[in-house]
PDB file of C-alpha atoms in Angstrom:
ATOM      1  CA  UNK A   1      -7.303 -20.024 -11.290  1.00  0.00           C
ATOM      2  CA  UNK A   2      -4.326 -17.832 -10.692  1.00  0.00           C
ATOM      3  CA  UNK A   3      -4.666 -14.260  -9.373  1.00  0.00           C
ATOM      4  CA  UNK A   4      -2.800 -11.253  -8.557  1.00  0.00           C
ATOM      5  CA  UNK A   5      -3.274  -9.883  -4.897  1.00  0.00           C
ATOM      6  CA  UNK A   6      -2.058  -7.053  -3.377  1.00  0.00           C
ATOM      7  CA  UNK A   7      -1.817  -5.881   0.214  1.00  0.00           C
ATOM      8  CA  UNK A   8      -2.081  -1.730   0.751  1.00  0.00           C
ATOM      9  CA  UNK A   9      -2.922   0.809   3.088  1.00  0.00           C
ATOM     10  CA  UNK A  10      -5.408   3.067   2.203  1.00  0.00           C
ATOM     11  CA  UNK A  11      -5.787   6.532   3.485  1.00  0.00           C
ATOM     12  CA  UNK A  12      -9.056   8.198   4.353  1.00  0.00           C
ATOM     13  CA  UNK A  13     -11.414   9.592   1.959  1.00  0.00           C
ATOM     14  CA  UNK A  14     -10.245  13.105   1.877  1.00  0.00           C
ATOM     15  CA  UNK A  15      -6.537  12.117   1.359  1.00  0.00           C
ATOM     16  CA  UNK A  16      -7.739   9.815  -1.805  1.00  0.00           C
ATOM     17  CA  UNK A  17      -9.420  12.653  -3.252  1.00  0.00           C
ATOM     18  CA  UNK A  18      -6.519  15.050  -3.391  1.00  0.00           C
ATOM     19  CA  UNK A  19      -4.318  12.502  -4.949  1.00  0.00           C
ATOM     20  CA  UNK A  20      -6.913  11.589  -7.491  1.00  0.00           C
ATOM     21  CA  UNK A  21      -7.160  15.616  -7.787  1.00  0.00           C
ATOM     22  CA  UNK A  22      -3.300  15.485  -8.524  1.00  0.00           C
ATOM     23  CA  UNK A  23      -2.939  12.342 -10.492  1.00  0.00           C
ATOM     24  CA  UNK A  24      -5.938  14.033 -12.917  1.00  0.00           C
ATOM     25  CA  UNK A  25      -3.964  17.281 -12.935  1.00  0.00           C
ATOM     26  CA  UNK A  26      -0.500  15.465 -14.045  1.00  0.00           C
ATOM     27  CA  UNK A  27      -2.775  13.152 -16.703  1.00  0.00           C
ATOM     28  CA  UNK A  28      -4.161  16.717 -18.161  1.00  0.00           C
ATOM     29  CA  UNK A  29      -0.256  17.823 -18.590  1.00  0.00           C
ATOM     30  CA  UNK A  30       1.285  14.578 -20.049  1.00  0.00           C
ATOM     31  CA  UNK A  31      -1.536  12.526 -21.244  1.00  0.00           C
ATOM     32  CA  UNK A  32      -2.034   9.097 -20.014  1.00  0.00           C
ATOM     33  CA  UNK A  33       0.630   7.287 -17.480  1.00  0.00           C
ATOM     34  CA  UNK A  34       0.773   4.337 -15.449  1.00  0.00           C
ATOM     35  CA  UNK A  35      -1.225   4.897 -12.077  1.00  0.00           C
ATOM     36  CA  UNK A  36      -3.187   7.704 -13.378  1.00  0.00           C
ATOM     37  CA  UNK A  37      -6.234   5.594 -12.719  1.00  0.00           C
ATOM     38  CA  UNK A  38      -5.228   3.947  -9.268  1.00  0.00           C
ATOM     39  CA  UNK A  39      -6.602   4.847  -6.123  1.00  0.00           C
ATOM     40  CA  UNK A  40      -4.067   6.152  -4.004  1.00  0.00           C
ATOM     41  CA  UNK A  41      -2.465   3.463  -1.347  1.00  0.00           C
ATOM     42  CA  UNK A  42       0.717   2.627   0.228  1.00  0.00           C
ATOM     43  CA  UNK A  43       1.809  -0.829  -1.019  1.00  0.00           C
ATOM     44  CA  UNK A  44       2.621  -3.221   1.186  1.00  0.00           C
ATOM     45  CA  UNK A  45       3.132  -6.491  -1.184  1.00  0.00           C
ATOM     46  CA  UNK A  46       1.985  -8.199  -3.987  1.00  0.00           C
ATOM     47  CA  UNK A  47       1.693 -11.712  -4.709  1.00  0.00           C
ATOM     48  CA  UNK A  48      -0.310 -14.167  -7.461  1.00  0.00           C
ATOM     49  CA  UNK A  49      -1.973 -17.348  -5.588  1.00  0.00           C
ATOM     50  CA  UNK A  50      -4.341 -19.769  -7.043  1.00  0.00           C
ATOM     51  CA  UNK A  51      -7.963 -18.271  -5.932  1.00  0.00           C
ATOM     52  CA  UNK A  52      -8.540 -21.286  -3.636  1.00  0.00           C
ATOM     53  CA  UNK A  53      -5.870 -20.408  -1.253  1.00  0.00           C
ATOM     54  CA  UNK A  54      -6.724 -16.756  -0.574  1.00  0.00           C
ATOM     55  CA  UNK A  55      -8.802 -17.477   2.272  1.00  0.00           C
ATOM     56  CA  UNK A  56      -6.087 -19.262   4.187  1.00  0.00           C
ATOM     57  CA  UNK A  57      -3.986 -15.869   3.634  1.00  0.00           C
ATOM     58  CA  UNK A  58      -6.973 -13.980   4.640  1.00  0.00           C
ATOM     59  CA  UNK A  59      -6.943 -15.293   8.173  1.00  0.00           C
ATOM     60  CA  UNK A  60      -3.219 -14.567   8.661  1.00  0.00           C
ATOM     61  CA  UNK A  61      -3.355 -11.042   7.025  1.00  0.00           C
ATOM     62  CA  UNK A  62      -6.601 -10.950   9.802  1.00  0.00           C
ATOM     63  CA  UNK A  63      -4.423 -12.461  12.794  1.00  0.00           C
ATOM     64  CA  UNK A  64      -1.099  -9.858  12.237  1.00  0.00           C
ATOM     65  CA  UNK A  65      -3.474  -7.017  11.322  1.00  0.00           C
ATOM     66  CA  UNK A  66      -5.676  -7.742  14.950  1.00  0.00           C
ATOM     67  CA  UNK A  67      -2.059  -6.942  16.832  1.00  0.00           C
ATOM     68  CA  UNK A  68      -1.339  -2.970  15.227  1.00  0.00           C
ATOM     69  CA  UNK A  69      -2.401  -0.167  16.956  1.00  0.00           C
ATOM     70  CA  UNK A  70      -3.721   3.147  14.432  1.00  0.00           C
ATOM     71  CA  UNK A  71      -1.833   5.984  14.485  1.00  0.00           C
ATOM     72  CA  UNK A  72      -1.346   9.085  12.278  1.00  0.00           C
ATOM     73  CA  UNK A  73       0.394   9.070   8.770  1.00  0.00           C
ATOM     74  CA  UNK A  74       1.537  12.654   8.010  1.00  0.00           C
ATOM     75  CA  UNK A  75       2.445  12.895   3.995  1.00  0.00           C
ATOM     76  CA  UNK A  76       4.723  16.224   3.897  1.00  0.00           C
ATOM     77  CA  UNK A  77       7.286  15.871   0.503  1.00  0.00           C
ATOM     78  CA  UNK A  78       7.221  14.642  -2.513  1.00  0.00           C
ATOM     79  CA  UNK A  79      10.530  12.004  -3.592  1.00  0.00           C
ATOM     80  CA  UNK A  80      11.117   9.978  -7.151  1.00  0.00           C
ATOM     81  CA  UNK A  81      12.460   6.776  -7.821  1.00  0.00           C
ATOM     82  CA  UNK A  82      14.771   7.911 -11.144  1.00  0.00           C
ATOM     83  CA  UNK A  83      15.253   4.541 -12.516  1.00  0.00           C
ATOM     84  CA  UNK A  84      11.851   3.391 -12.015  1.00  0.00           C
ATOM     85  CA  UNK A  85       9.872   6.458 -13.474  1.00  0.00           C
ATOM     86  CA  UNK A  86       8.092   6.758 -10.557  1.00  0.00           C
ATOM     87  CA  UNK A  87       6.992  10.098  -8.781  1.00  0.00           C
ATOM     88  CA  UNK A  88       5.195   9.526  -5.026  1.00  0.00           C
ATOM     89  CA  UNK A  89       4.306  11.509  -1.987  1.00  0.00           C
ATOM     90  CA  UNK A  90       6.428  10.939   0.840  1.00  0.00           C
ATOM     91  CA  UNK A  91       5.869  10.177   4.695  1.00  0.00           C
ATOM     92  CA  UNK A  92       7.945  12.126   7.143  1.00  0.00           C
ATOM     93  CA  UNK A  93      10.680  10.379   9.216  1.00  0.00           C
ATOM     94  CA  UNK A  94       8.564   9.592  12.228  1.00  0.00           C
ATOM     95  CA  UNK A  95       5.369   7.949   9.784  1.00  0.00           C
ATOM     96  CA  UNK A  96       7.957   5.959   7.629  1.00  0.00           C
ATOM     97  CA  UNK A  97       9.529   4.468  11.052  1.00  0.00           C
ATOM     98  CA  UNK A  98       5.573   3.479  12.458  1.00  0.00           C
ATOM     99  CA  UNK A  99       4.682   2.023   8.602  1.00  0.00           C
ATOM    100  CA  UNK A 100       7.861   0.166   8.041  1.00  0.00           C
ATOM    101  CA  UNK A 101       6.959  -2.580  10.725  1.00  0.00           C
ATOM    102  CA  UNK A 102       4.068  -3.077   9.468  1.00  0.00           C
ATOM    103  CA  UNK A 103       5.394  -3.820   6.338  1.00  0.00           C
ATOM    104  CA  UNK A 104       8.141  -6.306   7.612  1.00  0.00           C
ATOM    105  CA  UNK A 105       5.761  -7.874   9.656  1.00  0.00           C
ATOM    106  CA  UNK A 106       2.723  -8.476   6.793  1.00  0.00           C
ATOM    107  CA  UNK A 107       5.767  -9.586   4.414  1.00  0.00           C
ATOM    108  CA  UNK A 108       7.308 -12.003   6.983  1.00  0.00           C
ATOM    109  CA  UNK A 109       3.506 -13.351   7.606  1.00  0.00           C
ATOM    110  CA  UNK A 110       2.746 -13.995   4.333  1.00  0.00           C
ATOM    111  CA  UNK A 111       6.824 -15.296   3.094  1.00  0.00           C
ATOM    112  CA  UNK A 112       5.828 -18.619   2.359  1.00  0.00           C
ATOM    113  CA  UNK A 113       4.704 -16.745  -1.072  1.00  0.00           C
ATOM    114  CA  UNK A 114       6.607 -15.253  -3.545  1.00  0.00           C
ATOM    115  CA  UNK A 115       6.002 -11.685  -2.738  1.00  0.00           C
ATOM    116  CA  UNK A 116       6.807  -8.546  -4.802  1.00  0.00           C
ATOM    117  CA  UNK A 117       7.780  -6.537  -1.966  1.00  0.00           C
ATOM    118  CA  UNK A 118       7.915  -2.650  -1.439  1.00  0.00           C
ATOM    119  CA  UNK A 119      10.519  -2.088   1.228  1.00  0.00           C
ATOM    120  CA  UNK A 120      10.050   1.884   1.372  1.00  0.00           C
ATOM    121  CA  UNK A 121       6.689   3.306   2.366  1.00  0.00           C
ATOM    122  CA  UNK A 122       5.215   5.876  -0.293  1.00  0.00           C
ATOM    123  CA  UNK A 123       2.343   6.974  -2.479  1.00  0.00           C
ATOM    124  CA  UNK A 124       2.726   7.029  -5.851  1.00  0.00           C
ATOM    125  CA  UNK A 125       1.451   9.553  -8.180  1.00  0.00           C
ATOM    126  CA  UNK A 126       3.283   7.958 -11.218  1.00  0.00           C
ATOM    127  CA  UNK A 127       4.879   5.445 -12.401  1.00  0.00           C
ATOM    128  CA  UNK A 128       7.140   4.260 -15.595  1.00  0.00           C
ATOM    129  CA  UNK A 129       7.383   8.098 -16.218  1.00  0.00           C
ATOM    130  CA  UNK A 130      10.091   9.597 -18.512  1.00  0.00           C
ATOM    131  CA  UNK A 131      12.589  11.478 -17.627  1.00  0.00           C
ATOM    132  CA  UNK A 132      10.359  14.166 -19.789  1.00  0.00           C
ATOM    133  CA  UNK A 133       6.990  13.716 -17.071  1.00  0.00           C
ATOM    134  CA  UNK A 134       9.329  12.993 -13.984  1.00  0.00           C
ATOM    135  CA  UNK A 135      10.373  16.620 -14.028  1.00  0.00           C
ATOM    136  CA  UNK A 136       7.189  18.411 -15.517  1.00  0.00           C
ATOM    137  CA  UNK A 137       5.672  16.523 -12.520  1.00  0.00           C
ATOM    138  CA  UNK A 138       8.072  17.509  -9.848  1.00  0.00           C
ATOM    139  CA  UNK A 139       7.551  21.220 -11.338  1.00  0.00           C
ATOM    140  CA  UNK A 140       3.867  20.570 -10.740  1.00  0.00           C
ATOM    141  CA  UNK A 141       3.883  19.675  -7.219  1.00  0.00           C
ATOM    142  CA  UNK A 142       6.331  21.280  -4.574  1.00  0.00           C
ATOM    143  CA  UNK A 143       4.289  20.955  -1.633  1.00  0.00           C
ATOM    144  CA  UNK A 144       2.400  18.469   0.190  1.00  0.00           C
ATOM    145  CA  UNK A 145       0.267  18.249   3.622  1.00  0.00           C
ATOM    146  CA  UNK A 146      -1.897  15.271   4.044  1.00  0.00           C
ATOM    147  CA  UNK A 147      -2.151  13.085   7.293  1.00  0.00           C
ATOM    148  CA  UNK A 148      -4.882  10.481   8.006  1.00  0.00           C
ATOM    149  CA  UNK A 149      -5.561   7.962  10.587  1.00  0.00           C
ATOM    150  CA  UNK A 150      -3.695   4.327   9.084  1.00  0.00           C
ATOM    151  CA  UNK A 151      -6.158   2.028  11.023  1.00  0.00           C
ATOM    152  CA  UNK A 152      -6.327  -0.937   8.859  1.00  0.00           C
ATOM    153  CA  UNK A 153      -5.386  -2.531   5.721  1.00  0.00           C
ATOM    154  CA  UNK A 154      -6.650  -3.896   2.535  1.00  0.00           C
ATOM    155  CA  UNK A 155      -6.331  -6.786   0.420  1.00  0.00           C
ATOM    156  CA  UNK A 156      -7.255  -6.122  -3.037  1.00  0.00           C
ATOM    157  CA  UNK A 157      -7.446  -8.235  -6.381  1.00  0.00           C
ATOM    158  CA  UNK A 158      -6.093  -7.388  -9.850  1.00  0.00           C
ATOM    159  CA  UNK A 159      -9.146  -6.916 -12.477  1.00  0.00           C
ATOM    160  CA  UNK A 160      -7.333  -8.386 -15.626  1.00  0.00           C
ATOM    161  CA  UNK A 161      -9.419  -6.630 -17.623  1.00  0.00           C
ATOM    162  CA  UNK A 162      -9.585  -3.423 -16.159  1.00  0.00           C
ATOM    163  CA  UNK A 163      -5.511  -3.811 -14.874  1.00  0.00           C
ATOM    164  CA  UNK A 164      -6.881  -2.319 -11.876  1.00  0.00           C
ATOM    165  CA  UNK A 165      -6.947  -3.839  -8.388  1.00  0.00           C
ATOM    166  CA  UNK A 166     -10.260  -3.667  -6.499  1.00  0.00           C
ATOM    167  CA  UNK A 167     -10.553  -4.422  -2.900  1.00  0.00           C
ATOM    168  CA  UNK A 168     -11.716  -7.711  -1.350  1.00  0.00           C
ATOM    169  CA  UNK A 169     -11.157  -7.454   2.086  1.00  0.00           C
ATOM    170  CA  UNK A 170     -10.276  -4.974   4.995  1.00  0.00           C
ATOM    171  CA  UNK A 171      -8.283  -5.988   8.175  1.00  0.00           C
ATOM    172  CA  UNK A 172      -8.541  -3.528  10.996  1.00  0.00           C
ATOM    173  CA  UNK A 173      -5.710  -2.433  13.519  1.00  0.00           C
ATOM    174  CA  UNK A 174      -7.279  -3.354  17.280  1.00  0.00           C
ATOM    175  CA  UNK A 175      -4.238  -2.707  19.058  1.00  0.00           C
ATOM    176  CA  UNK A 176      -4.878  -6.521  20.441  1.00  0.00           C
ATOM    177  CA  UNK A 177      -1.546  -7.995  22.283  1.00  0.00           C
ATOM    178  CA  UNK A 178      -1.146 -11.612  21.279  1.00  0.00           C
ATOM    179  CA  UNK A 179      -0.324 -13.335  25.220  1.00  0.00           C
ATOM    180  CA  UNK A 180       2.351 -15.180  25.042  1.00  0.00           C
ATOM    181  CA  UNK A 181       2.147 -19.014  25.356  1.00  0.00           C
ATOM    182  CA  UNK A 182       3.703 -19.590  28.689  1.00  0.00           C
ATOM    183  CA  UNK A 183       4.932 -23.322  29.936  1.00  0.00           C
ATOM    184  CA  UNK A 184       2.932 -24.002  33.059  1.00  0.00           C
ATOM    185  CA  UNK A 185       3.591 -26.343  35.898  1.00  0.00           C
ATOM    186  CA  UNK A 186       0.919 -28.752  37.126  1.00  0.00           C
ATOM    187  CA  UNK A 187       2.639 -29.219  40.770  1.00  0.00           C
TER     188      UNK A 187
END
């Protein structure tokens, strides 16, 4: 059966609840919008498989996860996508150049799919927004100062029902150098 997957960083626990705190203060101003109900992540790709591949992808998401190192996210403006509708939480210069990478790296790993790919590293608060909410929201939030440790990655699967995705698996960042395969001579 076919699914939607999506690969996403997550950021810690604290940094989840104060973008659920603003997504929930942006739903009580305009009513319901898309994302209001996802749990904030930076998206990495998205792709729909039949269900009996997703293990082979699991092992190569595991494998180029294995080689990152962690380091610290910092989260300091907010930025809009106009012709999209969507409103997000930014990464400062030095984040964006340590998660982009990453990104290149999982999407090149995983090209042999069609991917949906997100080539700029954000958070969104909301998406498909009108013109209307894209303002009231960047009137509602000026400032922003969230960091967190990005020390592994998630693969999570759409919930048809729900339209939510739910994660399935977690890869960690080990920091492990793959050796490179080096022709030896027997004499």
């Amino acid at each position: 059966m076919e699914k939607k997957y999506s690969v996403a960083i997550y950021p810690s626990q604290d940094a989840i609840d104060a973008v659920k705190t603003m997504k929930d203060y942006l739903k009580s101003k305009i009513e319901w919008y898309n994302s209001c109900n996802s749990t904030a992540h930076v998206t990495i790709c998205e792709f729909t498989i039949d269900d009996s591949q997703i293990e082979i992808y699991k092992q190569k998401l595991f494998k180029v996860s294995d080689t990152f190192t962690s380091f610290t996210v910092f989260l300091d403006h907010f930025g809009s996508y106009d012709n999209a509708g969507a409103f997000f939480i930014a990464p400062n210069e030095e984040s964006k150049n340590s998660l982009k990478p990453i990104m290149k790296k999982v999407q090149e790993t995983l090209k042999s799919l069609k991917l949906k790919k997100s080539e700029d590293p954000h958070m969104s608060i909301g998406r498909k927004l009108t013109p209307e909410n894209l303002k009231i929201a960047s009137q509602l939030f000026t400032t922003i100062d969230i960091d967190f440790l990005c020390k592994e990655m998630v693969l999570r699967e759409l919930d048809p029902i729900k339209k939510q995705f739910f994660v399935i698996d977690t890869f960690s960042f080990n920091g492990n150098t793959q050796p490179e395969f080096v022709q030896g001579s027997l004499f």
